[in-house]
Each structure stands twice: as C-alpha cells, then as structure tokens.
PDB file of C-alpha atoms and ligand atoms in Angstrom:
ATOM      1  CA  UNK A 168      -0.234  -0.145  -0.005  1.00 65.00           C
ATOM      2  CA  UNK A 169       1.051   3.657  -0.501  1.00 81.00           C
ATOM      3  CA  UNK A 170       0.668   6.683   1.761  1.00 84.00           C
ATOM      4  CA  UNK A 171      -2.997   7.896   1.534  1.00 86.00           C
ATOM      5  CA  UNK A 172      -3.198  10.520  -1.227  1.00 91.00           C
ATOM      6  CA  UNK A 173      -6.147  12.474   0.075  1.00 96.00           C
ATOM      7  CA  UNK A 174      -6.276  13.291   3.926  1.00 98.00           C
ATOM      8  CA  UNK A 175      -9.289  14.846   5.162  1.00 98.00           C
ATOM      9  CA  UNK A 176      -9.270  16.941   8.461  1.00 98.00           C
ATOM     10  CA  UNK A 177     -12.721  18.049  10.031  1.00 98.00           C
ATOM     11  CA  UNK A 178     -13.945  19.404  13.273  1.00 98.00           C
ATOM     12  CA  UNK A 179     -15.457  22.194  15.113  1.00 97.00           C
ATOM     13  CA  UNK A 180     -13.648  25.672  15.636  1.00 96.00           C
ATOM     14  CA  UNK A 181     -10.262  25.669  17.194  1.00 97.00           C
ATOM     15  CA  UNK A 182      -9.997  21.736  17.550  1.00 98.00           C
ATOM     16  CA  UNK A 183      -6.593  22.323  15.933  1.00 97.00           C
ATOM     17  CA  UNK A 184      -7.394  21.397  12.249  1.00 97.00           C
ATOM     18  CA  UNK A 185      -5.292  24.171  10.607  1.00 96.00           C
ATOM     19  CA  UNK A 186      -2.488  24.107  12.673  1.00 97.00           C
ATOM     20  CA  UNK A 187      -2.102  20.250  12.699  1.00 98.00           C
ATOM     21  CA  UNK A 188      -3.492  20.083   9.038  1.00 98.00           C
ATOM     22  CA  UNK A 189      -0.456  22.400   7.798  1.00 96.00           C
ATOM     23  CA  UNK A 190       2.094  20.439   9.998  1.00 97.00           C
ATOM     24  CA  UNK A 191       0.639  17.158   8.467  1.00 98.00           C
ATOM     25  CA  UNK A 192       1.023  18.606   4.833  1.00 97.00           C
ATOM     26  CA  UNK A 193       4.620  19.636   5.760  1.00 96.00           C
ATOM     27  CA  UNK A 194       5.762  16.616   7.242  1.00 97.00           C
ATOM     28  CA  UNK A 195       4.507  14.583   4.223  1.00 96.00           C
ATOM     29  CA  UNK A 196       5.351  17.288   1.672  1.00 96.00           C
ATOM     30  CA  UNK A 197       1.628  17.254   0.626  1.00 96.00           C
ATOM     31  CA  UNK A 198      -0.331  20.539  -0.447  1.00 95.00           C
ATOM     32  CA  UNK A 199      -2.240  22.081   2.521  1.00 96.00           C
ATOM     33  CA  UNK A 200      -5.800  23.797   1.951  1.00 96.00           C
ATOM     34  CA  UNK A 201      -8.149  25.127   4.426  1.00 97.00           C
ATOM     35  CA  UNK A 202     -11.849  25.309   2.900  1.00 98.00           C
ATOM     36  CA  UNK A 203     -12.690  27.660   6.184  1.00 98.00           C
ATOM     37  CA  UNK A 204     -11.155  30.436   4.275  1.00 98.00           C
ATOM     38  CA  UNK A 205     -13.330  30.337   1.176  1.00 98.00           C
ATOM     39  CA  UNK A 206     -16.707  30.919   3.570  1.00 98.00           C
ATOM     40  CA  UNK A 207     -14.991  33.401   5.653  1.00 98.00           C
ATOM     41  CA  UNK A 208     -14.010  35.303   2.077  1.00 98.00           C
ATOM     42  CA  UNK A 209     -17.512  35.162   0.930  1.00 98.00           C
ATOM     43  CA  UNK A 210     -18.662  36.514   4.254  1.00 98.00           C
ATOM     44  CA  UNK A 211     -16.181  39.290   4.482  1.00 98.00           C
ATOM     45  CA  UNK A 212     -17.002  40.532   0.807  1.00 98.00           C
ATOM     46  CA  UNK A 213     -20.686  40.548   1.966  1.00 98.00           C
ATOM     47  CA  UNK A 214     -19.962  42.484   4.734  1.00 98.00           C
ATOM     48  CA  UNK A 215     -17.839  44.929   2.545  1.00 97.00           C
ATOM     49  CA  UNK A 216     -20.635  45.612   0.238  1.00 97.00           C
ATOM     50  CA  UNK A 217     -23.111  45.629   2.814  1.00 98.00           C
ATOM     51  CA  UNK A 218     -25.302  42.892   1.629  1.00 98.00           C
ATOM     52  CA  UNK A 219     -27.549  41.884   4.306  1.00 98.00           C
ATOM     53  CA  UNK A 220     -26.789  38.259   5.459  1.00 98.00           C
ATOM     54  CA  UNK A 221     -30.245  37.376   5.357  1.00 98.00           C
ATOM     55  CA  UNK A 222     -30.063  37.895   1.533  1.00 98.00           C
ATOM     56  CA  UNK A 223     -29.715  34.160   0.299  1.00 98.00           C
ATOM     57  CA  UNK A 224     -29.633  35.021  -3.550  1.00 98.00           C
ATOM     58  CA  UNK A 225     -27.543  38.329  -3.662  1.00 98.00           C
ATOM     59  CA  UNK A 226     -24.853  36.055  -1.246  1.00 98.00           C
ATOM     60  CA  UNK A 227     -25.199  32.892  -3.331  1.00 98.00           C
ATOM     61  CA  UNK A 228     -24.480  34.822  -6.437  1.00 98.00           C
ATOM     62  CA  UNK A 229     -21.476  36.682  -4.863  1.00 98.00           C
ATOM     63  CA  UNK A 230     -20.096  33.121  -3.759  1.00 98.00           C
ATOM     64  CA  UNK A 231     -20.249  32.187  -7.710  1.00 98.00           C
ATOM     65  CA  UNK A 232     -18.553  35.174  -8.712  1.00 98.00           C
ATOM     66  CA  UNK A 233     -16.072  36.389  -5.912  1.00 98.00           C
ATOM     67  CA  UNK A 234     -12.504  34.983  -6.944  1.00 97.00           C
ATOM     68  CA  UNK A 235     -10.776  33.571  -3.903  1.00 97.00           C
ATOM     69  CA  UNK A 236      -7.096  32.625  -4.521  1.00 96.00           C
ATOM     70  CA  UNK A 237      -5.217  30.596  -1.710  1.00 94.00           C
ATOM     71  CA  UNK A 238      -1.167  31.451  -2.380  1.00 94.00           C
ATOM     72  CA  UNK A 239       2.003  31.163  -0.799  1.00 91.00           C
ATOM     73  CA  UNK A 240       2.536  33.811   1.977  1.00 93.00           C
ATOM     74  CA  UNK A 241       3.516  36.909   0.586  1.00 95.00           C
ATOM     75  CA  UNK A 242       4.288  38.652   3.948  1.00 95.00           C
ATOM     76  CA  UNK A 243       6.414  37.451   6.985  1.00 93.00           C
ATOM     77  CA  UNK A 244       3.348  38.225   9.635  1.00 89.00           C
ATOM     78  CA  UNK A 245       2.569  34.674  11.134  1.00 86.00           C
ATOM     79  CA  UNK A 246       0.124  33.707   8.121  1.00 89.00           C
ATOM     80  CA  UNK A 247       0.162  29.959   6.940  1.00 87.00           C
ATOM     81  CA  UNK A 248      -0.691  31.578   3.484  1.00 93.00           C
ATOM     82  CA  UNK A 249      -2.023  34.581   1.674  1.00 96.00           C
ATOM     83  CA  UNK A 250      -6.024  35.007   0.677  1.00 97.00           C
ATOM     84  CA  UNK A 251      -6.886  37.310  -2.202  1.00 97.00           C
ATOM     85  CA  UNK A 252     -10.781  37.854  -2.723  1.00 97.00           C
ATOM     86  CA  UNK A 253     -10.935  39.443  -6.229  1.00 97.00           C
ATOM     87  CA  UNK A 254      -7.035  40.277  -5.991  1.00 96.00           C
ATOM     88  CA  UNK A 255      -7.110  42.009  -2.742  1.00 96.00           C
ATOM     89  CA  UNK A 256      -5.245  40.564   0.314  1.00 97.00           C
ATOM     90  CA  UNK A 257      -7.780  39.854   2.767  1.00 97.00           C
ATOM     91  CA  UNK A 258      -5.901  37.207   4.725  1.00 97.00           C
ATOM     92  CA  UNK A 259      -6.315  38.914   8.299  1.00 95.00           C
ATOM     93  CA  UNK A 260      -9.482  40.290   7.529  1.00 96.00           C
ATOM     94  CA  UNK A 261     -11.067  36.862   7.497  1.00 97.00           C
ATOM     95  CA  UNK A 262     -10.059  36.540  11.165  1.00 92.00           C
ATOM     96  CA  UNK A 263     -12.126  39.322  12.405  1.00 92.00           C
ATOM     97  CA  UNK A 264     -15.000  38.915  14.976  1.00 90.00           C
ATOM     98  CA  UNK A 265     -17.418  40.296  12.382  1.00 95.00           C
ATOM     99  CA  UNK A 266     -16.676  37.576  10.277  1.00 96.00           C
ATOM    100  CA  UNK A 267     -16.836  34.976  13.058  1.00 92.00           C
ATOM    101  CA  UNK A 268     -20.193  36.279  13.885  1.00 93.00           C
ATOM    102  CA  UNK A 269     -21.637  35.925  10.152  1.00 96.00           C
ATOM    103  CA  UNK A 270     -19.715  33.221   8.688  1.00 97.00           C
ATOM    104  CA  UNK A 271     -21.960  30.282   9.651  1.00 96.00           C
ATOM    105  CA  UNK A 272     -25.227  31.564   8.596  1.00 96.00           C
ATOM    106  CA  UNK A 273     -23.574  32.320   5.145  1.00 98.00           C
ATOM    107  CA  UNK A 274     -22.281  28.794   4.901  1.00 97.00           C
ATOM    108  CA  UNK A 275     -25.609  27.208   5.814  1.00 96.00           C
ATOM    109  CA  UNK A 276     -26.712  28.426   2.238  1.00 98.00           C
ATOM    110  CA  UNK A 277     -26.655  25.373  -0.110  1.00 97.00           C
ATOM    111  CA  UNK A 278     -25.960  27.533  -3.195  1.00 98.00           C
ATOM    112  CA  UNK A 279     -23.027  29.055  -1.470  1.00 98.00           C
ATOM    113  CA  UNK A 280     -21.777  25.468  -0.545  1.00 98.00           C
ATOM    114  CA  UNK A 281     -22.521  24.239  -4.350  1.00 98.00           C
ATOM    115  CA  UNK A 282     -20.352  27.015  -5.544  1.00 98.00           C
ATOM    116  CA  UNK A 283     -17.319  26.451  -3.053  1.00 98.00           C
ATOM    117  CA  UNK A 284     -17.234  22.531  -2.790  1.00 98.00           C
ATOM    118  CA  UNK A 285     -16.853  22.711  -6.671  1.00 97.00           C
ATOM    119  CA  UNK A 286     -13.752  24.715  -6.487  1.00 97.00           C
ATOM    120  CA  UNK A 287     -12.602  22.548  -3.410  1.00 97.00           C
ATOM    121  CA  UNK A 288     -12.994  19.075  -5.344  1.00 97.00           C
ATOM    122  CA  UNK A 289     -10.897  20.790  -8.354  1.00 96.00           C
ATOM    123  CA  UNK A 290      -8.162  21.417  -6.007  1.00 95.00           C
ATOM    124  CA  UNK A 291      -8.153  18.218  -4.619  1.00 96.00           C
ATOM    125  CA  UNK A 292      -8.024  16.372  -7.888  1.00 94.00           C
ATOM    126  CA  UNK A 293      -4.296  16.935  -8.206  1.00 90.00           C
ATOM    127  CA  UNK A 294      -3.935  14.433  -4.935  1.00 94.00           C
ATOM    128  CA  UNK A 295      -1.201  14.362  -2.351  1.00 95.00           C
ATOM    129  CA  UNK A 296      -3.383  17.134  -0.266  1.00 97.00           C
ATOM    130  CA  UNK A 297      -4.333  17.651   3.307  1.00 98.00           C
ATOM    131  CA  UNK A 298      -8.086  19.595   2.993  1.00 98.00           C
ATOM    132  CA  UNK A 299      -9.135  20.869   6.144  1.00 98.00           C
ATOM    133  CA  UNK A 300     -12.955  21.944   7.044  1.00 98.00           C
ATOM    134  CA  UNK A 301     -16.303  20.770   8.372  1.00 97.00           C
ATOM    135  CA  UNK A 302     -17.669  18.333   5.531  1.00 98.00           C
ATOM    136  CA  UNK A 303     -14.543  17.092   3.979  1.00 98.00           C
ATOM    137  CA  UNK A 304     -14.740  13.476   4.821  1.00 98.00           C
ATOM    138  CA  UNK A 305     -18.587  13.338   4.512  1.00 97.00           C
ATOM    139  CA  UNK A 306     -19.063  15.367   1.161  1.00 97.00           C
ATOM    140  CA  UNK A 307     -16.361  17.201  -0.269  1.00 98.00           C
ATOM    141  CA  UNK A 308     -14.004  14.097  -0.534  1.00 98.00           C
ATOM    142  CA  UNK A 309     -16.004  11.279   0.497  1.00 97.00           C
ATOM    143  CA  UNK A 310     -13.500   8.662  -1.071  1.00 96.00           C
ATOM    144  CA  UNK A 311     -10.560  10.311   1.078  1.00 97.00           C
ATOM    145  CA  UNK A 312      -8.175   7.445   1.894  1.00 95.00           C
ATOM    146  CA  UNK A 313      -7.917   8.669   5.406  1.00 97.00           C
ATOM    147  CA  UNK A 314     -10.235  10.900   7.497  1.00 98.00           C
ATOM    148  CA  UNK A 315      -9.477  12.499  10.900  1.00 98.00           C
ATOM    149  CA  UNK A 316     -12.212  14.223  12.972  1.00 98.00           C
ATOM    150  CA  UNK A 317     -10.500  16.606  15.531  1.00 98.00           C
ATOM    151  CA  UNK A 318     -12.515  17.609  18.663  1.00 98.00           C
ATOM    152  CA  UNK A 319     -11.894  19.380  22.113  1.00 98.00           C
ATOM    153  CA  UNK A 320     -14.550  20.358  24.981  1.00 97.00           C
ATOM    154  CA  UNK A 321     -15.627  24.094  23.987  1.00 96.00           C
ATOM    155  CA  UNK A 322     -13.959  25.667  27.260  1.00 95.00           C
ATOM    156  CA  UNK A 323     -10.441  24.439  25.890  1.00 96.00           C
ATOM    157  CA  UNK A 324     -11.385  25.475  22.439  1.00 97.00           C
ATOM    158  CA  UNK A 325     -12.728  28.976  23.228  1.00 96.00           C
ATOM    159  CA  UNK A 326      -9.478  29.178  25.602  1.00 94.00           C
ATOM    160  CA  UNK A 327      -6.960  28.653  22.551  1.00 95.00           C
ATOM    161  CA  UNK A 328      -8.647  31.017  20.387  1.00 94.00           C
ATOM    162  CA  UNK A 329      -8.671  33.544  23.177  1.00 92.00           C
ATOM    163  CA  UNK A 330      -4.876  33.343  23.587  1.00 92.00           C
ATOM    164  CA  UNK A 331      -4.454  33.689  19.839  1.00 89.00           C
ATOM    165  CA  UNK A 332      -6.614  36.881  19.817  1.00 87.00           C
ATOM    166  CA  UNK A 333      -4.791  38.568  22.919  1.00 87.00           C
ATOM    167  CA  UNK A 334      -1.311  37.208  21.717  1.00 85.00           C
ATOM    168  CA  UNK A 335      -1.608  38.514  18.288  1.00 80.00           C
ATOM    169  CA  UNK A 336      -2.898  42.071  19.519  1.00 81.00           C
ATOM    170  CA  UNK A 337      -0.443  42.873  22.558  1.00 75.00           C
ATOM    171  CA  UNK A 338       2.311  40.010  21.783  1.00 74.00           C
ATOM    172  CA  UNK A 339       2.082  38.397  24.908  1.00 73.00           C
ATOM    173  CA  UNK A 340      -0.121  36.293  26.872  1.00 73.00           C
ATOM    174  CA  UNK A 341      -2.971  37.528  29.079  1.00 72.00           C
ATOM    175  CA  UNK A 342      -2.616  37.631  32.757  1.00 73.00           C
ATOM    176  CA  UNK A 343      -5.734  36.611  35.171  1.00 70.00           C
ATOM    177  CA  UNK A 344      -8.496  33.885  34.729  1.00 73.00           C
ATOM    178  CA  UNK A 345      -9.978  33.983  31.251  1.00 79.00           C
ATOM    179  CA  UNK A 346     -13.645  32.983  32.467  1.00 78.00           C
ATOM    180  CA  UNK A 347     -13.807  36.731  34.085  1.00 79.00           C
ATOM    181  CA  UNK A 348     -12.509  38.247  30.879  1.00 88.00           C
ATOM    182  CA  UNK A 349     -15.286  39.659  28.839  1.00 91.00           C
ATOM    183  CA  UNK A 350     -13.458  38.809  25.663  1.00 90.00           C
ATOM    184  CA  UNK A 351     -13.088  35.429  26.405  1.00 93.00           C
ATOM    185  CA  UNK A 352     -16.769  35.075  27.469  1.00 94.00           C
ATOM    186  CA  UNK A 353     -17.802  36.449  23.917  1.00 94.00           C
ATOM    187  CA  UNK A 354     -15.287  34.412  22.068  1.00 94.00           C
ATOM    188  CA  UNK A 355     -16.875  31.469  23.490  1.00 95.00           C
ATOM    189  CA  UNK A 356     -20.378  32.396  22.936  1.00 95.00           C
ATOM    190  CA  UNK A 357     -19.720  33.119  19.262  1.00 94.00           C
ATOM    191  CA  UNK A 358     -17.772  29.561  19.125  1.00 96.00           C
ATOM    192  CA  UNK A 359     -21.096  27.888  20.752  1.00 96.00           C
ATOM    193  CA  UNK A 360     -23.331  29.864  18.463  1.00 95.00           C
ATOM    194  CA  UNK A 361     -21.026  28.873  15.379  1.00 95.00           C
ATOM    195  CA  UNK A 362     -20.804  25.382  16.328  1.00 95.00           C
ATOM    196  CA  UNK A 363     -24.576  24.807  16.800  1.00 96.00           C
ATOM    197  CA  UNK A 364     -25.511  26.392  13.258  1.00 96.00           C
ATOM    198  CA  UNK A 365     -22.728  24.131  11.604  1.00 95.00           C
ATOM    199  CA  UNK A 366     -23.991  21.210  13.153  1.00 96.00           C
ATOM    200  CA  UNK A 367     -27.651  21.802  12.683  1.00 96.00           C
ATOM    201  CA  UNK A 368     -27.761  22.847   9.071  1.00 95.00           C
ATOM    202  CA  UNK A 369     -29.529  20.932   6.467  1.00 93.00           C
ATOM    203  CA  UNK A 370     -26.722  20.576   3.993  1.00 94.00           C
ATOM    204  CA  UNK A 371     -23.327  19.316   4.986  1.00 96.00           C
ATOM    205  CA  UNK A 372     -23.816  19.523   8.739  1.00 96.00           C
ATOM    206  CA  UNK A 373     -20.679  19.383  10.923  1.00 96.00           C
ATOM    207  CA  UNK A 374     -20.309  15.713  11.949  1.00 96.00           C
ATOM    208  CA  UNK A 375     -17.534  12.847  11.625  1.00 97.00           C
ATOM    209  CA  UNK A 376     -17.766  10.638   8.532  1.00 97.00           C
ATOM    210  CA  UNK A 377     -18.552   6.855   9.488  1.00 97.00           C
ATOM    211  CA  UNK A 378     -15.210   5.903   8.466  1.00 96.00           C
ATOM    212  CA  UNK A 379     -13.448   9.051  10.330  1.00 97.00           C
ATOM    213  CA  UNK A 380     -11.031   8.148  13.048  1.00 97.00           C
ATOM    214  CA  UNK A 381     -12.052  10.790  16.130  1.00 98.00           C
ATOM    215  CA  UNK A 382      -9.240  12.231  18.129  1.00 98.00           C
ATOM    216  CA  UNK A 383     -10.214  14.218  21.198  1.00 98.00           C
ATOM    217  CA  UNK A 384      -7.522  16.737  21.479  1.00 98.00           C
ATOM    218  CA  UNK A 385      -8.552  18.270  24.797  1.00 98.00           C
ATOM    219  CA  UNK A 386      -5.750  17.352  26.699  1.00 97.00           C
ATOM    220  CA  UNK A 387      -3.232  16.656  23.848  1.00 98.00           C
ATOM    221  CA  UNK A 388      -0.349  19.049  22.558  1.00 97.00           C
ATOM    222  CA  UNK A 389      -0.160  19.610  18.956  1.00 98.00           C
ATOM    223  CA  UNK A 390       2.961  17.450  18.398  1.00 98.00           C
ATOM    224  CA  UNK A 391       0.890  14.446  20.153  1.00 98.00           C
ATOM    225  CA  UNK A 392      -2.028  15.097  17.645  1.00 98.00           C
ATOM    226  CA  UNK A 393       0.380  15.000  14.946  1.00 98.00           C
ATOM    227  CA  UNK A 394       1.932  12.178  15.791  1.00 98.00           C
ATOM    228  CA  UNK A 395      -1.277  10.254  16.344  1.00 98.00           C
ATOM    229  CA  UNK A 396      -2.468  11.340  12.660  1.00 98.00           C
ATOM    230  CA  UNK A 397       1.181   9.881  11.436  1.00 97.00           C
ATOM    231  CA  UNK A 398       0.481   6.697  12.989  1.00 96.00           C
ATOM    232  CA  UNK A 399      -2.768   6.435  11.249  1.00 96.00           C
ATOM    233  CA  UNK A 400      -0.963   7.356   7.684  1.00 95.00           C
ATOM    234  CA  UNK A 401       1.627   4.722   8.228  1.00 91.00           C
ATOM    235  CA  UNK A 402      -0.898   2.028   9.273  1.00 85.00           C
ATOM    236  CA  UNK A 403      -2.733   3.105   6.141  1.00 75.00           C
ATOM    237  CA  UNK A 404       0.564   2.577   4.244  1.00 68.00           C
ATOM    238  CA  UNK A 405       0.554  -1.063   5.648  1.00 66.00           C
ATOM    239  CA  UNK A 406      -3.039  -1.394   4.655  1.00 62.00           C
ATOM    240  CA  UNK A 407      -4.191  -1.354   8.419  1.00 56.00           C
ATOM    241  CA  UNK A 408      -5.950   1.789   8.415  1.00 51.00           C
ATOM    242  CA  UNK A 409      -8.117   1.234  11.598  1.00 46.00           C
ATOM    243  CA  UNK A 410     -11.187   3.120  12.026  1.00 47.00           C
ATOM    244  CA  UNK A 411     -13.193   4.262  14.980  1.00 42.00           C
ATOM    245  CA  UNK A 412     -12.614   6.133  18.167  1.00 39.00           C
TER     246      UNK A 412
HETATM  247  O1  CDP B 579     -10.860  28.272  12.157  1.00 80.55           O
HETATM  248  P1  CDP B 579     -12.127  27.925  12.478  1.00 80.55           P
HETATM  249  O2  CDP B 579     -12.318  26.410  12.573  1.00 80.55           O
HETATM  250  O3  CDP B 579     -12.775  28.864  13.744  1.00 80.55           O
HETATM  251  O4  CDP B 579     -13.145  28.273  11.361  1.00 80.55           O
HETATM  252  P2  CDP B 579     -13.141  28.041   9.841  1.00 80.55           P
HETATM  253  O5  CDP B 579     -12.421  26.828   9.771  1.00 80.55           O
HETATM  254  O6  CDP B 579     -12.150  28.973   9.378  1.00 80.55           O
HETATM  255  O7  CDP B 579     -14.610  28.085   9.167  1.00 80.55           O
HETATM  256  C1  CDP B 579     -15.155  29.138   9.551  1.00 80.55           C
HETATM  257  C2  CDP B 579     -16.798  28.807   9.105  1.00 80.55           C
HETATM  258  O8  CDP B 579     -16.812  28.468   7.767  1.00 80.55           O
HETATM  259  C3  CDP B 579     -17.176  27.539  10.102  1.00 80.55           C
HETATM  260  O9  CDP B 579     -17.761  27.974  11.231  1.00 80.55           O
HETATM  261  C4  CDP B 579     -18.188  27.146   9.166  1.00 80.55           C
HETATM  262  O10 CDP B 579     -19.458  27.645   9.198  1.00 80.55           O
HETATM  263  C5  CDP B 579     -17.793  27.333   7.692  1.00 80.55           C
HETATM  264  N1  CDP B 579     -17.352  26.146   6.900  1.00 80.55           N
HETATM  265  C6  CDP B 579     -17.982  25.239   6.513  1.00 80.55           C
HETATM  266  O11 CDP B 579     -19.429  25.204   6.610  1.00 80.55           O
HETATM  267  N2  CDP B 579     -17.683  24.071   5.786  1.00 80.55           N
HETATM  268  C7  CDP B 579     -16.164  23.956   5.510  1.00 80.55           C
HETATM  269  N3  CDP B 579     -15.793  22.919   4.927  1.00 80.55           N
HETATM  270  C8  CDP B 579     -15.264  25.049   6.361  1.00 80.55           C
HETATM  271  C9  CDP B 579     -15.719  25.925   6.973  1.00 80.55           C
HETATM  272  O1  CDP B 580      -8.365  24.987  12.745  1.00 80.55           O
HETATM  273  P1  CDP B 580      -8.801  25.080  13.656  1.00 80.55           P
HETATM  274  O2  CDP B 580     -10.019  26.011  14.191  1.00 80.55           O
HETATM  275  O3  CDP B 580      -9.568  24.067  14.213  1.00 80.55           O
HETATM  276  O4  CDP B 580      -7.902  25.254  15.139  1.00 80.55           O
HETATM  277  P2  CDP B 580      -6.289  25.851  15.010  1.00 80.55           P
HETATM  278  O5  CDP B 580      -6.504  27.307  14.548  1.00 80.55           O
HETATM  279  O6  CDP B 580      -5.393  25.038  14.357  1.00 80.55           O
HETATM  280  O7  CDP B 580      -5.989  26.034  16.363  1.00 80.55           O
HETATM  281  C1  CDP B 580      -6.449  26.896  17.256  1.00 80.55           C
HETATM  282  C2  CDP B 580      -5.247  27.221  18.341  1.00 80.55           C
HETATM  283  O8  CDP B 580      -5.339  26.364  19.402  1.00 80.55           O
HETATM  284  C3  CDP B 580      -4.121  27.561  17.730  1.00 80.55           C
HETATM  285  O9  CDP B 580      -3.486  28.817  18.301  1.00 80.55           O
HETATM  286  C4  CDP B 580      -3.235  26.285  18.210  1.00 80.55           C
HETATM  287  O10 CDP B 580      -1.778  26.620  18.198  1.00 80.55           O
HETATM  288  C5  CDP B 580      -4.060  25.867  19.319  1.00 80.55           C
HETATM  289  N1  CDP B 580      -4.193  24.322  19.594  1.00 80.55           N
HETATM  290  C6  CDP B 580      -3.520  23.918  20.858  1.00 80.55           C
HETATM  291  O11 CDP B 580      -2.916  24.662  21.523  1.00 80.55           O
HETATM  292  N2  CDP B 580      -3.199  22.412  20.959  1.00 80.55           N
HETATM  293  C7  CDP B 580      -3.900  21.680  20.158  1.00 80.55           C
HETATM  294  N3  CDP B 580      -3.925  20.492  20.594  1.00 80.55           N
HETATM  295  C8  CDP B 580      -4.239  22.129  18.800  1.00 80.55           C
HETATM  296  C9  CDP B 580      -4.393  23.444  18.697  1.00 80.55           C
END
C-alpha cells in the first residue's frame, strides 16, 4: 500500500485542524488547503458590500462570482498563506470578529456550498493534499483515503482562540483568569453559536464521517495530535487503516 493521497481533517472551531493540518502536509510534502477561508472570504466580501446576511440569493451570487485565491504567504507576519479576494489581500480581515459572527449563516446556504465545494474538489483532484474543514470527509471528498475528525471540549477550544487573539494584539500572553474576561466570554459565546449552526444545518452539517478516526485533542499537545495522525498514515501505508474512536 502507498501513503493515503487525500487526507480529510474535519472538526469544530479551534479543534486544531489548521495547525495540525498544515504540519501534517509539511511533514508529508503534501499541499495544505483550508476550506474555511473560502466561506470566510464570501462572508467578508458580503459585509464589505453591505449585503444583508439574510439575503440568500445575493450572497449565493457573490459566492459564484468572487475570485478566491489561496497562495503562498506574501508577507512574513505569521500567516500560513495569503488569501486574495478579487485580487485584494484579505488574509487577516477574515479573522475579524464580524466574520466569525456571520460566517455560519452564510455557510448554511446550499448555493454557497455548491459553488465552493465545486472549487474545493477541483483543487483536491491533484492528490497529495491535506484538506481541512467541516464536511471534507462527508461531502467534499467522501473517497478520501484517511479521514480524521478532531474535537475538544468547548472551554478548551474557546481558551485556545482567546490566547491567539490576545497574543496577536498584545504580543504576549494574557494575565488572570480568562473566565472573568469579557473578551473570553464573547469568543466562547460566538463559538458555541457557530458550532450549533454548523452542526444543525440541512446541507453538509458538521459531523464525523462514519469512517473517520475521531481524536479528542482536549488534553493533547499539537505534537501529540500530529504523531497520532502520522501513525494512522503509516497504518494506512501498511494496509491496516483502523477506524473508530
Ligand atoms: O478556524 P475555525 O475552525 O474557527 O473556522 P474555519 O475553519 O475558518 O471555518 C469558518 C466557518 O466556515 C465555519 O464555522 C463554518 O460555518 C464554515 N465552514 C464550512 O461550513 N465548511 C467547511 N468545509 C469549512 C468551513
Ligand atoms: O483550525 P482550527 O480552528 O480547528 O484550530 P487551530 O486554528 O489550528 O487551533 C486553534 C489554536 O489552538 C491555535 O493557536 C493552536 O496553536 C492551538 N492548539 C493547541 O493549543 N493545542 C492543540 N492540540 C491544538 C491547537
């Protein structure tokens, strides 16, 4: 057996998909692609154009016409890649709280998913790819040779995102108990809401594929998660790709 050529990594917000997915791709010499940026780019463009988020047909049209490109990092500022929307660098704009707040309703529109999934499948056709998202193992690449579903309890996930936000702004780690910081409370609330909408939508809801390996990363370091997935990759190579929790 050879190495799995397409690897799907799914899971809720801040379960570690992008960090681990990028490391995994780097280790294997594969392409890394984070599908979340596409849904974020459509949401950002809708907000920029002041389109109402409830306007399904206008937002669907936008998703069909917006040119989204994900290219090698064009600046050395901690980014994993550069995202261009109609040619403009929107890499960090996509991480704004306004985008977090509105991205799930946008992603629930069937026409938006249709437009973006078609592009994602084209990107994956080349093989040797780690594709990260919510529905990669279930919808985008149901034939992926290895499917991993990362999870973690919500308090841990919100804390990870909170650390990221504070560190990016202040350049240092926050002091004190996060549960008392309104910024942490807000990040956690937005995350819970986003997970709820993502898991309950009609089309391509967030859930593990039946043949996905579920990894609870709550008490794992990034390195431990990476090693666990590399074990699965090697098992697959030997033809022993075990499934289940
Ligand atoms: O990084 P984080 O997990 O917080 O979010 P993301 O992966 O950038 O995804 C942002 C949002 O896009 C999610 O909350 C979903 O609503 C949507 N999304 C999706 O519906 N399907 C995907 N394959 C990827 C993202
Ligand atoms: O892509 P996703 O939203 O699933 O998560 P991420 O952006 O890869 O991870 C969110 C944050 O949690 C990052 O700052 C990671 O460094 C951190 N993380 C962690 O501390 N421990 C893990 N086992 C996984 C991620």
